[in-house]
């Protein structure tokens, strides 16, 4: 009987032990996820982890479970585990040789040879014969004592275990209520389920076994699907590992390549530095040698002349005077060599590494005040729609804002937002219902949000977008053309009228703060003049770039004309006149104006005086410069009509 005890112990350990208290189940309760726990253990779980004593996670699988009002007590009993527990305990009590329960007495014990599953009695050989002859017990199942530890007996023992009614504890549940889906005893059937359809519990069990078997077949198929998915996930995991190692290898290899190229580039720069300074040093050495020779000559003739005057005889003095005087005169006629200035050789560190292989590591330049191109990027324009870059500005955060114009279909006009170094496009979006060219200013803040103000001259509308391209508001403004914004966050709008063009200083609600005439309403045929606006960062003056009249005008905030700039021939000729368009200022008050006709950029003083041509064709202005802006880090950003945006260093 030792095998019976071992089997019972194994079942108790593997099946009937609560994972929470590590003891045999006491009042086992089964959750919706089919995990079972002691009632007392589950009560603690509900108290400490439930939400409003209602929802709680299963301690094993974390599935969401629901507790009834009486918490663990109201959760369904696991009657199967209760039965299994009772049978295991019964098996543990049969370790010794069983005796016949009918003919054994206190003094006399007769060893049992069989056990009746139906009567639950142990019988000796004689009692077994009688048991088989009695009509009422002829069909009972008898098992030999030596077979009680076998699998067949255990299975039949479970099947023959009677379920007693929890309400009528001595009455067996013989029926199954189809409506209530629960087993009932004869008394419950009569008292509570009389009008319900009830069938013999064996018949109901047979039907439900068939349903369970069908579900098990489907479950087996589902398992195959999940096993297949598991295998695929394993392949993916392996692939990810290989891919990660491959990519990391490529990254490490590229890093070594870049480091090697950086080292080589740094070496080249060092060599260039050496060459430049060696050339300067040779020049200085040559000049120094020349000076040394002259000083030696001066010292030599001085020494001879002094001795001649002190120690020579009259005849020697007369004889040597002409020769000494000639030598001294020759020295006096020579000038010292020009002392060269120390060259201002500088090294400028590139702010990013995106263009490392193209020179972004850094570059040498002579600090002579001329800009050097730091970076360039091309906006992808729709060539078939004749899209071209039209205007350029900088946002309050330093990003570069670009608007484009599609000649064939203005509805395709777009706005691009680049990072402040113009190395990548951060955002782009279309301007819906646009019917003509787009003008914009990016330095307007509304409700603590950076906004873009865009005008549609043909429809006479002003649109306000956020930097994601979401339309925030719109305003009717007939003949609205150019737009900018001043340091007070006030939009500046230029409109076209029948008599004259006007400039309006608005608040963010569209109210007019100040309005004044800009004159020059159009040519004799009434053609609308295209203009660009900007506001000085130093004094708030309103700047108007007027290409049709080939000039730049400056107004105070109140509309007083302060100056008119016409280039005075700087960078232009009668055959190639000055045609200004893009305009901006820096913090010092310098004004930068693009000349689209001559592909140059003028720098003016805050009073409109020409200072220099900052950029020309030779600096990379390959097409018409439509816009110019000073970025947040003091660099000049130029937008060309063919879509190129170029960034230049500027002092």
Coordinates of N, CA and C in Angstrom, one line a residue, residues 394-399 442-444 450:
X394 N 13.0 84.0 -40.1 CA 13.4 83.2 -38.9 C 12.3 83.3 -37.9
X395 N 12.0 82.2 -37.2 CA 11.0 82.2 -36.2 C 11.6 82.7 -34.9
X396 N 10.8 82.9 -33.9 CA 11.2 83.4 -32.6 C 12.2 82.4 -31.9
X397 N 12.0 81.1 -32.3 CA 12.9 80.0 -31.7 C 14.2 79.9 -32.5
X398 N 14.3 80.6 -33.6 CA 15.5 80.5 -34.4 C 15.4 79.6 -35.6
X399 N 14.3 78.8 -35.8 CA 14.1 78.0 -37.0 C 14.0 78.9 -38.2
X442 N 7.4 84.9 -39.4 CA 7.4 83.8 -38.4 C 7.5 84.3 -37.0
X443 N 7.6 85.5 -36.7 CA 8.0 86.0 -35.4 C 6.8 86.5 -34.6
X444 N 5.6 85.8 -34.8 CA 4.4 86.2 -34.0 C 4.1 85.2 -33.0
X450 N 4.1 79.9 -30.8 CA 4.7 80.5 -32.0 C 3.8 80.3 -33.2

